[in-house]
mmCIF file of C-alpha atoms in Angstrom:
data_model
loop_
_atom_site.group_PDB
_atom_site.id
_atom_site.type_symbol
_atom_site.label_atom_id
_atom_site.label_comp_id
_atom_site.label_asym_id
_atom_site.label_seq_id
_atom_site.Cartn_x
_atom_site.Cartn_y
_atom_site.Cartn_z
ATOM 1 C CA MET A 744 -49.801 -52.391 1.593
ATOM 2 C CA ARG A 745 -46.802 -54.683 1.912
ATOM 3 C CA LEU A 746 -47.255 -55.583 5.583
ATOM 4 C CA LYS A 747 -50.820 -56.803 5.052
ATOM 5 C CA CYS A 748 -49.792 -59.033 2.156
ATOM 6 C CA GLU A 749 -46.951 -60.597 4.148
ATOM 7 C CA TYR A 750 -49.201 -61.110 7.165
ATOM 8 C CA LEU A 751 -51.944 -62.853 5.191
ATOM 9 C CA ALA A 752 -49.514 -65.006 3.181
ATOM 10 C CA ASP A 753 -47.828 -66.480 6.270
ATOM 11 C CA LYS A 754 -47.034 -70.195 5.781
ATOM 12 C CA SER A 755 -45.838 -70.874 9.357
ATOM 13 C CA SER A 756 -49.238 -72.019 10.630
ATOM 14 C CA CYS A 757 -52.072 -74.311 9.601
ATOM 15 C CA GLN A 758 -54.272 -71.384 8.642
ATOM 16 C CA PRO A 759 -52.977 -67.825 8.590
ATOM 17 C CA TYR A 760 -55.263 -65.258 10.191
ATOM 18 C CA SER A 761 -57.659 -64.248 7.431
ATOM 19 C CA ILE A 762 -58.518 -60.763 8.684
ATOM 20 C CA ALA A 763 -55.890 -58.110 8.068
ATOM 21 C CA PRO A 764 -54.806 -56.056 11.088
ATOM 22 C CA CYS A 765 -55.920 -52.441 11.274
ATOM 23 C CA GLY A 766 -54.967 -49.439 13.386
ATOM 24 C CA HIS A 767 -57.470 -49.211 16.247
ATOM 25 C CA HIS A 768 -55.645 -46.324 17.919
ATOM 26 C CA ALA A 769 -54.515 -42.927 16.677
ATOM 27 C CA GLY A 770 -51.074 -43.008 15.091
ATOM 28 C CA GLN A 771 -51.167 -46.675 14.002
ATOM 29 C CA THR A 772 -50.810 -45.820 10.336
ATOM 30 C CA TYR A 773 -48.565 -48.825 9.657
ATOM 31 C CA TYR A 774 -51.670 -51.064 9.651
ATOM 32 C CA GLY A 775 -54.014 -48.799 7.762
ATOM 33 C CA PRO A 776 -57.516 -47.791 8.804
ATOM 34 C CA CYS A 777 -60.058 -50.195 10.259
ATOM 35 C CA PRO A 778 -63.288 -50.768 8.341
ATOM 36 C CA ASN A 779 -66.386 -48.784 9.285
ATOM 37 C CA SER A 780 -68.280 -51.970 10.105
ATOM 38 C CA GLU A 781 -67.265 -55.330 11.577
ATOM 39 C CA TYR A 782 -65.673 -57.948 9.377
ATOM 40 C CA PRO A 783 -67.906 -60.933 8.601
ATOM 41 C CA THR A 784 -67.019 -64.091 10.519
ATOM 42 C CA PRO A 785 -64.733 -66.248 8.349
ATOM 43 C CA ALA A 786 -65.975 -69.709 7.411
ATOM 44 C CA CYS A 787 -64.449 -72.573 9.395
ATOM 45 C CA LYS A 788 -62.026 -74.509 7.203
ATOM 46 C CA LYS A 789 -61.220 -77.961 8.550
ATOM 47 C CA GLU A 790 -58.002 -78.272 6.573
ATOM 48 C CA CYS A 791 -54.569 -76.686 6.654
ATOM 49 C CA GLN A 792 -53.221 -74.548 3.867
ATOM 50 C CA SER A 793 -51.302 -76.221 1.084
ATOM 51 C CA GLY A 794 -47.637 -76.744 1.951
ATOM 52 C CA TYR A 795 -48.123 -76.847 5.730
ATOM 53 C CA SER A 796 -46.503 -79.884 7.366
ATOM 54 C CA ASN A 797 -49.287 -80.960 9.785
ATOM 55 C CA SER A 798 -52.841 -82.101 9.198
ATOM 56 C CA TRP A 799 -55.712 -80.001 10.546
ATOM 57 C CA SER A 800 -56.565 -82.541 13.267
ATOM 58 C CA ALA A 801 -52.909 -82.889 14.344
ATOM 59 C CA ASP A 802 -52.474 -79.115 14.548
ATOM 60 C CA LYS A 803 -55.308 -78.397 17.002
ATOM 61 C CA HIS A 804 -54.431 -77.464 20.575
ATOM 62 C CA TYR A 805 -56.678 -77.645 23.604
ATOM 63 C CA GLY A 806 -56.543 -75.815 26.899
ATOM 64 C CA LYS A 807 -56.667 -77.791 30.137
ATOM 65 C CA THR A 808 -58.583 -75.212 32.112
ATOM 66 C CA ALA A 809 -60.220 -71.828 31.743
ATOM 67 C CA TYR A 810 -60.560 -69.020 34.246
ATOM 68 C CA ALA A 811 -61.975 -65.511 34.347
ATOM 69 C CA VAL A 812 -59.928 -62.385 34.933
ATOM 70 C CA GLY A 813 -61.426 -59.093 36.048
ATOM 71 C CA LYS A 814 -61.233 -56.178 33.629
ATOM 72 C CA THR A 815 -59.285 -53.796 35.849
ATOM 73 C CA VAL A 816 -55.552 -53.262 35.478
ATOM 74 C CA ALA A 817 -55.002 -54.558 39.011
ATOM 75 C CA ALA A 818 -56.958 -57.764 38.305
ATOM 76 C CA ILE A 819 -55.004 -58.422 35.104
ATOM 77 C CA GLN A 820 -51.692 -57.771 36.869
ATOM 78 C CA GLN A 821 -52.680 -60.124 39.682
ATOM 79 C CA ALA A 822 -53.640 -62.863 37.197
ATOM 80 C CA CYS A 823 -50.296 -62.500 35.388
ATOM 81 C CA HIS A 824 -48.406 -62.604 38.678
ATOM 82 C CA ASN A 825 -50.241 -65.734 39.871
ATOM 83 C CA ARG A 826 -49.751 -67.762 36.680
#
């Protein structure tokens, strides 16, 4: 599938996402079907792909804070409105 190949060959980041997208919902045929079981967790690579301009350590980003958001639509909307 062309889309999967383009997605996994992306050179615009340190490490492209290694798990191909799949259609979780009915009608998402553009991604193809999801596997019957979970994907294995990819190994952590502490290096960027060849040809990427930054080093692995220079490309990491950290969040200043973390916060919880309730799982209801109203809670998510409120969190988006407040940020």
